[in-house]
Amino acid sequence: MKKYVVFYRVSTKKQGESGLGLEAQERDISIFLDTYSEQPYKVISKHTSVHSGSDIENCPYFQEALEACKNTGATLLVAKVDRLSRKVSVFSRIIEEVNIKVAMMPNADKFQLHIYAALAEQERDFISKRTKAALAEAKARGVKLGGVRPGHDKAIAARKEAASNRAEKLRPLVLELLKTNPSYSSLAKRLTELKANGKKWQTTQAKRLIERLELNL
């Protein structure tokens, strides 16, 4: 039986809380497993992180995923190459440690994935230089760059207050669930089953909820 350890990553808390970035990755992983994977298969574990791709080696959730692969002989499955790392040097080290499959490149082997990662890094470097050049030209023409928009701080404060209010409404339910499900993943699963706030909960969202309520897990 083919075994997988699935790793999801988003770069910002906003992406993690909205679930948008994670939903796309979950969809791609599902398509891969249903269409391209060896059958039968088993997903050993899933790991979700809100972390920068440029510093993935220092991400504890990623290290957990690596260890799970090494301990079980499972293949590390990600939606896209850049969900592992945006640095080809780091990506190269990872593919030497464990077997990897990328959902959006289902038939690619290690060599092909390495080439793709290298090309993607070159493209990002060029885009960065192009953006800097465009900003420099705009500044030379007298265009005002950057700056905080009016009302920006108030908008942020309003969003935080709304999030806190939503969290408080869930406090009684969360306290009850933690009695029998004392983990972020279990809490996320039960909140999803109970359709709390009418959404599918991710582990990172459950963790953030606990932090907002200032509870200890």
XYZ file of N, CA and C in Angstrom:
651
model
N 0.836 -1.202 0.000
C 0.000 0.000 0.000
C 0.870 1.250 0.000
N 0.535 2.200 -0.861
C 1.272 3.451 -0.935
C 0.908 4.327 0.255
N 1.941 4.861 0.915
C 1.708 5.697 2.100
C 2.152 7.137 1.830
N 1.355 8.088 2.338
C 1.662 9.502 2.146
C 1.612 10.257 3.471
N 2.451 11.264 3.558
C 2.353 12.288 4.591
C 2.092 13.590 3.849
N 0.972 14.236 4.128
C 0.578 15.439 3.394
C 1.022 16.682 4.156
N 1.611 17.629 3.429
C 2.044 18.885 4.046
C 1.410 20.062 3.314
N 0.692 20.897 4.084
C 0.092 22.115 3.547
C 0.834 23.319 4.136
N 1.007 24.361 3.330
C 1.635 25.578 3.852
C 1.007 26.821 3.227
N 0.735 27.800 4.082
C 0.358 29.126 3.601
C 1.363 30.110 4.186
N 1.524 31.252 3.537
C 2.585 32.180 3.922
C 2.169 33.188 4.975
N 0.883 33.465 5.088
C 0.433 34.510 6.008
C -0.699 34.027 6.890
N -0.857 34.676 8.035
C -1.955 34.348 8.943
C -3.299 34.606 8.277
N -3.348 35.643 7.443
C -4.607 35.970 6.759
C -5.043 34.816 5.880
N -4.086 34.216 5.137
C -4.409 33.065 4.293
C -4.842 31.889 5.148
N -4.155 31.685 6.274
C -4.486 30.565 7.141
C -5.863 30.696 7.744
N -6.215 31.923 8.180
C -7.505 32.133 8.820
C -8.651 32.083 7.813
N -8.410 32.555 6.608
C -9.477 32.541 5.600
C -9.714 31.141 5.063
N -8.657 30.320 5.063
C -8.781 28.965 4.538
C -8.686 28.893 3.027
N -8.597 30.051 2.357
C -8.602 30.055 0.894
C -7.391 29.341 0.318
N -6.211 29.674 0.819
C -5.005 29.015 0.316
C -5.004 27.530 0.614
N -5.495 27.169 1.798
C -5.524 25.761 2.197
C -6.545 24.974 1.382
N -7.681 25.595 1.099
C -8.724 24.901 0.341
C -8.229 24.513 -1.057
N -7.473 25.406 -1.682
C -6.932 25.116 -3.011
C -5.946 23.956 -2.948
N -5.113 23.955 -1.909
C -4.146 22.871 -1.765
C -4.845 21.537 -1.478
N -5.861 21.580 -0.631
C -6.617 20.361 -0.322
C -7.284 19.798 -1.570
N -7.821 20.695 -2.405
C -8.451 20.263 -3.656
C -7.440 19.574 -4.561
N -6.248 20.167 -4.710
C -5.229 19.596 -5.596
C -4.711 18.254 -5.075
N -4.550 18.178 -3.754
C -4.103 16.916 -3.147
C -5.144 15.829 -3.390
N -6.412 16.185 -3.225
C -7.504 15.230 -3.429
C -7.533 14.713 -4.870
N -7.343 15.641 -5.819
C -7.326 15.240 -7.231
C -6.183 14.267 -7.491
N -5.019 14.563 -6.933
C -3.870 13.677 -7.125
C -4.142 12.280 -6.570
N -4.645 12.225 -5.341
C -4.874 10.931 -4.695
C -5.925 10.107 -5.437
N -6.953 10.763 -5.910
C -8.042 10.056 -6.588
C -7.697 9.655 -8.018
N -6.801 10.428 -8.660
C -6.563 10.238 -10.089
C -5.194 9.666 -10.438
N -4.162 10.080 -9.704
C -2.799 9.739 -10.105
C -2.057 8.800 -9.157
N -2.534 8.671 -7.939
C -1.809 7.866 -6.964
C -1.915 6.373 -7.238
N -0.878 5.671 -6.776
C -0.962 4.212 -6.776
C -2.108 3.810 -5.856
N -2.793 2.750 -6.205
C -3.924 2.278 -5.396
C -3.618 0.879 -4.846
N -3.982 0.572 -3.632
C -4.591 1.467 -2.645
C -3.532 2.373 -2.007
N -3.977 3.397 -1.323
C -3.053 4.292 -0.641
C -3.590 4.600 0.747
N -2.705 5.143 1.582
C -3.103 5.536 2.932
C -2.400 6.834 3.287
N -3.144 7.812 3.788
C -2.560 9.054 4.271
C -2.223 8.861 5.746
N -0.939 8.797 6.040
C -0.480 8.542 7.410
C -0.802 9.715 8.326
N -0.515 10.922 7.853
C -0.770 12.116 8.655
C -0.813 13.348 7.765
N -1.398 14.425 8.301
C -1.454 15.700 7.595
C -0.879 16.782 8.504
N -0.098 17.670 7.922
C 0.551 18.725 8.693
C 0.316 20.067 7.992
N -0.146 21.049 8.746
C -0.467 22.356 8.179
C 0.328 23.435 8.883
N 0.904 24.344 8.097
C 1.740 25.385 8.686
C 1.476 26.749 8.061
N 1.564 27.771 8.890
C 1.580 29.160 8.411
C 3.017 29.625 8.585
N 3.771 29.597 7.501
C 5.213 29.827 7.603
C 5.751 30.281 6.254
N 6.806 31.052 6.295
C 7.431 31.517 5.060
C 8.164 30.381 4.355
N 8.027 30.324 3.033
C 8.716 29.295 2.255
C 10.210 29.487 2.213
N 10.674 30.693 2.543
C 12.113 30.959 2.523
C 12.812 30.439 3.766
N 12.022 30.023 4.766
C 12.607 29.562 6.031
C 11.952 28.262 6.481
N 11.598 27.423 5.517
C 10.814 26.229 5.818
C 11.542 25.236 6.721
N 12.859 25.216 6.660
C 13.610 24.245 7.464
C 13.485 24.511 8.964
N 13.096 25.724 9.329
C 12.907 26.062 10.741
C 11.448 25.980 11.169
N 10.617 25.415 10.314
C 9.198 25.263 10.623
C 8.970 23.940 11.368
N 8.476 23.983 12.610
C 8.285 22.744 13.384
C 7.296 21.774 12.747
N 6.250 22.296 12.101
C 5.263 21.416 11.480
C 5.857 20.691 10.273
N 6.746 21.391 9.562
C 7.414 20.744 8.432
C 8.359 19.660 8.929
N 9.072 19.931 10.010
C 9.974 18.931 10.576
C 9.194 17.703 11.050
N 7.995 17.931 11.577
C 7.132 16.808 11.982
C 6.777 15.958 10.765
N 6.464 16.626 9.656
C 6.115 15.913 8.426
C 7.302 15.093 7.924
N 8.499 15.683 7.951
C 9.703 14.960 7.518
C 9.945 13.724 8.380
N 9.828 13.904 9.685
C 10.051 12.783 10.595
C 9.028 11.673 10.370
N 7.796 12.061 10.100
C 6.751 11.067 9.835
C 7.099 10.253 8.589
N 7.637 10.920 7.563
C 8.041 10.219 6.339
C 9.186 9.244 6.627
N 10.171 9.723 7.372
C 11.338 8.894 7.668
C 10.969 7.691 8.531
N 10.046 7.900 9.468
C 9.676 6.827 10.394
C 8.771 5.771 9.758
N 8.016 6.166 8.750
C 7.038 5.241 8.157
C 7.375 4.826 6.726
N 8.373 5.506 6.123
C 8.688 5.225 4.724
C 7.683 5.820 3.769
N 6.893 6.779 4.256
C 5.861 7.399 3.433
C 6.462 8.445 2.491
N 5.719 8.772 1.469
C 6.096 9.814 0.524
C 5.497 11.140 0.976
N 6.305 12.200 0.930
C 5.826 13.527 1.283
C 5.040 14.082 0.105
N 3.792 14.462 0.336
C 2.916 14.940 -0.729
C 2.543 16.394 -0.490
N 2.831 17.254 -1.488
C 2.483 18.672 -1.419
C 1.722 19.058 -2.677
N 1.009 20.169 -2.618
C 0.221 20.604 -3.770
C 1.106 21.170 -4.875
N 2.070 22.022 -4.484
C 2.959 22.675 -5.450
C 4.379 22.654 -4.926
N 5.343 22.800 -5.832
C 6.747 22.816 -5.443
C 7.019 23.910 -4.423
N 6.465 25.098 -4.623
C 6.775 26.208 -3.728
C 6.116 26.082 -2.356
N 5.284 25.065 -2.146
C 4.751 24.823 -0.802
C 5.825 24.246 0.107
N 6.893 23.692 -0.488
C 8.023 23.213 0.301
C 9.000 24.349 0.544
N 9.528 24.897 -0.531
C 10.484 25.986 -0.385
C 10.595 26.761 -1.689
N 10.916 28.040 -1.560
C 11.150 28.876 -2.736
C 12.635 28.915 -3.086
N 13.451 28.246 -2.287
C 14.884 28.198 -2.543
C 15.258 26.834 -3.100
N 15.868 26.820 -4.268
C 16.206 25.549 -4.899
C 17.220 24.769 -4.075
N 18.110 25.454 -3.364
C 19.111 24.761 -2.540
C 18.434 23.978 -1.424
N 17.416 24.574 -0.815
C 16.682 23.897 0.258
C 15.851 22.753 -0.317
N 15.197 23.006 -1.439
C 14.389 21.977 -2.084
C 15.245 20.757 -2.429
N 16.455 21.010 -2.894
C 17.358 19.918 -3.268
C 17.697 19.045 -2.069
N 17.917 19.681 -0.921
C 18.230 18.904 0.288
C 17.037 18.053 0.721
N 15.852 18.632 0.595
C 14.646 17.911 1.029
C 14.415 16.666 0.182
N 14.571 16.793 -1.145
C 14.285 15.638 -2.008
C 15.346 14.549 -1.883
N 16.457 14.889 -1.244
C 17.458 13.866 -0.974
C 17.136 13.102 0.314
N 16.366 13.731 1.179
C 16.033 13.114 2.469
C 14.834 12.179 2.376
N 13.819 12.576 1.612
C 12.595 11.773 1.532
C 12.072 11.746 0.103
N 11.197 10.792 -0.176
C 10.520 10.754 -1.472
C 9.431 11.819 -1.493
N 9.286 12.485 -2.634
C 8.342 13.588 -2.742
C 7.455 13.425 -3.971
N 6.194 13.781 -3.796
C 5.277 13.877 -4.912
C 4.607 15.252 -4.864
N 4.461 15.867 -6.032
C 3.811 17.171 -6.143
C 2.515 16.979 -6.916
N 1.394 17.327 -6.279
C 0.082 17.064 -6.872
C -0.076 17.678 -8.260
N 0.388 18.914 -8.443
C 0.195 19.597 -9.713
C 1.173 19.133 -10.791
N 2.141 18.305 -10.406
C 3.074 17.704 -11.357
C 3.127 16.201 -11.047
N 2.016 15.520 -11.234
C 1.853 14.149 -10.734
C 2.830 13.120 -11.282
N 3.345 13.344 -12.472
C 4.240 12.352 -13.079
C 5.711 12.750 -13.037
N 6.016 13.875 -12.389
C 7.397 14.363 -12.344
C 8.232 13.550 -11.360
N 9.467 13.216 -11.777
C 10.385 12.528 -10.868
C 11.267 13.561 -10.171
N 12.210 13.100 -9.336
C 13.036 14.018 -8.550
C 13.837 14.959 -9.436
N 14.395 14.447 -10.517
C 15.195 15.273 -11.406
C 14.359 16.383 -12.023
N 13.180 16.044 -12.491
C 12.308 17.035 -13.109
C 11.851 18.084 -12.103
N 11.566 17.653 -10.871
C 11.156 18.592 -9.840
C 12.287 19.559 -9.504
N 13.509 19.051 -9.489
C 14.677 19.899 -9.208
C 14.828 20.963 -10.290
N 14.680 20.562 -11.544
C 14.790 21.508 -12.656
C 13.702 22.575 -12.566
N 12.487 22.150 -12.265
C 11.376 23.093 -12.162
C 11.630 24.099 -11.039
N 12.117 23.614 -9.902
C 12.393 24.495 -8.767
C 13.451 25.531 -9.132
N 14.473 25.100 -9.883
C 15.543 26.009 -10.291
C 15.016 27.082 -11.239
N 14.183 26.675 -12.199
C 13.613 27.631 -13.150
C 12.682 28.622 -12.448
N 11.897 28.116 -11.487
C 10.969 28.975 -10.749
C 11.732 30.011 -9.930
N 12.872 29.610 -9.358
C 13.677 30.545 -8.579
C 14.230 31.651 -9.477
N 14.688 31.290 -10.683
C 15.183 32.286 -11.629
C 14.075 33.274 -12.013
N 12.885 32.739 -12.240
C 11.765 33.600 -12.627
C 11.429 34.587 -11.518
N 11.392 34.117 -10.259
C 11.081 35.000 -9.136
C 12.147 36.081 -8.985
N 13.403 35.710 -9.193
C 14.489 36.671 -9.088
C 14.339 37.765 -10.149
N 13.988 37.362 -11.371
C 13.802 38.341 -12.448
C 12.626 39.269 -12.152
N 11.514 38.694 -11.669
C 10.324 39.495 -11.357
C 10.641 40.512 -10.263
N 11.429 40.086 -9.270
C 11.822 40.989 -8.192
C 12.613 42.176 -8.736
N 13.584 41.894 -9.611
C 14.407 42.964 -10.198
C 13.554 43.879 -11.083
N 12.614 43.293 -11.817
C 11.743 44.088 -12.678
C 10.868 45.017 -11.846
N 10.350 44.523 -10.739
C 9.507 45.337 -9.866
C 10.295 46.496 -9.278
N 11.516 46.220 -8.814
C 12.358 47.277 -8.241
C 12.674 48.351 -9.277
N 12.925 47.911 -10.515
C 13.230 48.862 -11.581
C 12.016 49.747 -11.880
N 10.831 49.148 -11.895
C 9.604 49.902 -12.163
C 9.337 50.911 -11.048
N 9.579 50.522 -9.797
C 9.379 51.441 -8.676
C 10.366 52.600 -8.739
N 11.596 52.286 -9.113
C 12.614 53.334 -9.227
C 12.230 54.345 -10.312
N 11.712 53.855 -11.432
C 11.288 54.744 -12.516
C 10.111 55.614 -12.075
N 9.181 55.006 -11.353
C 8.021 55.757 -10.866
C 8.446 56.846 -9.885
N 9.381 56.508 -9.007
C 9.870 57.482 -8.028
C 10.557 58.641 -8.731
N 11.312 58.331 -9.801
C 12.012 59.373 -10.566
C 11.028 60.325 -11.232
N 9.830 59.819 -11.549
C 8.809 60.660 -12.183
C 8.007 61.461 -11.162
N 8.335 61.260 -9.884
C 7.655 62.016 -8.841
C 6.439 61.331 -8.266
N 6.229 60.064 -8.598
C 5.088 59.317 -8.058
C 5.348 58.983 -6.599
N 4.389 59.274 -5.727
C 4.525 58.966 -4.307
C 4.255 57.492 -4.071
N 5.202 56.828 -3.449
C 5.094 55.384 -3.224
C 4.836 55.081 -1.761
N 4.121 53.987 -1.539
C 3.914 53.510 -0.175
C 3.000 54.414 0.631
N 3.160 54.311 1.948
C 2.310 55.109 2.835
C 1.079 54.347 3.270
N 0.602 54.667 4.441
C -0.584 54.003 4.990
C -1.835 54.752 4.551
N -2.807 54.032 4.049
C -4.048 54.654 3.599
C -4.853 55.166 4.786
N -5.615 56.239 4.592
C -6.466 56.766 5.675
C -7.430 55.688 6.177
N -7.518 55.587 7.487
C -8.432 54.610 8.064
C -7.884 53.201 8.154
N -6.625 53.027 7.757
C -6.032 51.674 7.737
C -6.018 51.057 9.137
N -5.536 51.843 10.125
C -5.454 51.340 11.495
C -6.835 51.002 12.059
N -7.818 51.847 11.732
C -9.182 51.592 12.226
C -9.751 50.308 11.619
N -9.430 50.071 10.348
C -9.933 48.863 9.678
C -9.339 47.616 10.313
N -8.051 47.668 10.621
C -7.385 46.532 11.261
C -7.987 46.277 12.635
N -8.190 47.360 13.391
C -8.766 47.221 14.741
C -10.168 46.626 14.670
N -10.933 47.039 13.673
C -12.304 46.534 13.520
C -12.303 45.044 13.209
N -11.378 44.624 12.349
C -11.292 43.191 12.013
C -10.899 42.366 13.228
N -9.962 42.895 14.017
C -9.535 42.171 15.222
C -10.681 42.046 16.224
N -11.437 43.140 16.373
C -12.565 43.114 17.307
C -13.631 42.127 16.852
N -13.883 42.089 15.542
C -14.872 41.156 15.006
C -14.430 39.720 15.224
N -13.136 39.461 15.013
C -12.607 38.108 15.209
C -12.709 37.702 16.674
N -12.434 38.635 17.574
C -12.522 38.353 19.010
C -13.964 38.057 19.417
N -14.898 38.798 18.848
C -16.320 38.575 19.159
C -16.779 37.198 18.689
N -16.325 36.812 17.489
C -16.673 35.476 16.976
C -16.095 34.389 17.870
N -14.883 34.623 18.335
C -14.231 33.644 19.203
C -14.977 33.500 20.524
N -15.395 34.626 21.106
C -16.086 34.599 22.391
C -17.395 33.830 22.309
N -18.081 33.953 21.184
C -19.337 33.219 21.011
C -19.109 31.707 21.034
N -17.899 31.295 20.655
C -17.583 29.864 20.604
C -16.955 29.348 21.906
N -16.704 30.258 22.852
C -15.997 29.854 24.073
C -16.664 28.677 24.801
N -17.975 28.718 25.064
C -18.594 27.581 25.780
C -18.413 26.253 25.035
N -18.575 26.285 23.723
C -18.427 25.078 22.926
C -16.991 24.571 22.960
N -16.059 25.500 22.823
C -14.642 25.121 22.826
C -14.243 24.494 24.160
N -14.679 25.092 25.246
C -14.351 24.560 26.575
C -14.885 23.146 26.751
N -16.070 22.908 26.222
C -16.671 21.575 26.324
C -15.910 20.573 25.463
N -15.553 20.959 24.263
C -14.852 20.059 23.342
C -13.454 19.724 23.840
N -12.796 20.669 24.479
C -11.430 20.434 24.956
C -11.373 19.394 26.072
N -12.520 19.143 26.704
C -12.540 18.134 27.765
C -12.253 16.740 27.216
N -12.689 16.498 25.982
C -12.505 15.170 25.384
C -11.605 15.183 24.157
N -11.296 16.387 23.639
C -10.463 16.498 22.435
C -9.356 17.523 22.664
N -8.409 17.231 23.545
C -7.385 18.214 23.919
C -6.242 18.356 22.910
N -6.567 18.643 21.670
C -5.530 18.904 20.662
C -6.117 19.808 19.590
N -5.249 20.543 18.901
C -5.723 21.468 17.869
C -6.406 20.725 16.723
N -5.802 19.609 16.302
C -6.364 18.866 15.176
C -7.729 18.282 15.523
N -7.857 17.732 16.734
C -9.141 17.165 17.161
C -10.206 18.256 17.296
N -9.782 19.396 17.820
C -10.721 20.511 17.966
C -11.197 20.984 16.604
N -10.283 21.097 15.653
C -10.657 21.521 14.304
C -11.647 20.541 13.679
N -11.416 19.255 13.897
C -12.292 18.231 13.338
C -13.695 18.328 13.917
N -13.793 18.501 15.249
C -15.110 18.562 15.892
C -15.845 19.848 15.526
N -15.112 20.962 15.435
C -15.741 22.219 15.042
C -16.305 22.130 13.633
N -15.580 21.414 12.761
C -16.056 21.205 11.395
C -17.314 20.344 11.391
N -17.286 19.265 12.167
C -18.440 18.367 12.240
C -19.672 19.090 12.767
N -19.451 20.006 13.710
C -20.565 20.742 14.302
C -20.925 21.984 13.495
N -20.190 22.205 12.396
C -20.431 23.343 11.500
C -20.374 24.674 12.238
N -19.406 24.786 13.168
C -19.217 26.027 13.908
C -18.843 27.154 12.951
N -19.550 28.236 13.029
C -19.371 29.387 12.124
C -19.589 29.014 10.663
N -20.170 27.843 10.421
C -20.522 27.430 9.074
C -19.357 27.212 8.142
N -18.227 26.732 8.660
C -17.056 26.548 7.800
C -16.307 25.277 8.163
N -15.361 24.910 7.300
C -14.472 23.793 7.562
C -13.246 24.323 8.283
N -12.989 23.812 9.477
C -11.904 24.319 10.303
C -10.588 23.600 10.002
N -9.517 24.387 9.940
C -8.169 23.854 9.799
C -7.482 23.861 11.163
N -6.441 23.050 11.301
C -5.700 22.993 12.570
C -5.173 24.364 12.966
N -4.661 25.116 11.993
C -4.123 26.445 12.287
C -5.210 27.393 12.780
N -6.416 27.236 12.259
C -7.525 28.089 12.702
C -7.944 27.743 14.123
N -7.931 26.444 14.446
C -8.262 26.013 15.809
C -7.228 26.557 16.792
N -5.979 26.522 16.409
C -4.895 27.046 17.260
C -5.082 28.538 17.488
N -5.418 29.256 16.420
C -5.620 30.696 16.530
C -6.810 31.010 17.428
N -7.853 30.194 17.343
C -9.030 30.378 18.192
C -8.659 30.220 19.658
N -7.873 29.202 19.976
C -7.429 28.976 21.353
C -6.616 30.161 21.853
N -5.771 30.691 20.989
C -4.946 31.842 21.373
C -5.809 33.077 21.626
N -6.822 33.277 20.792
C -7.701 34.440 20.980
C -8.466 34.340 22.303
N -8.837 33.128 22.651
C -9.584 32.924 23.901
C -8.659 32.844 25.111
N -7.355 32.896 24.838
C -6.336 32.846 25.899
C -6.495 31.606 26.773
N -6.694 30.483 26.097
C -6.828 29.198 26.797
C -5.517 28.411 26.682
N -5.323 27.500 27.593
C -4.144 26.638 27.570
C -4.531 25.264 27.068
N -3.697 24.712 26.192
C -3.994 23.393 25.634
C -2.909 22.408 26.038
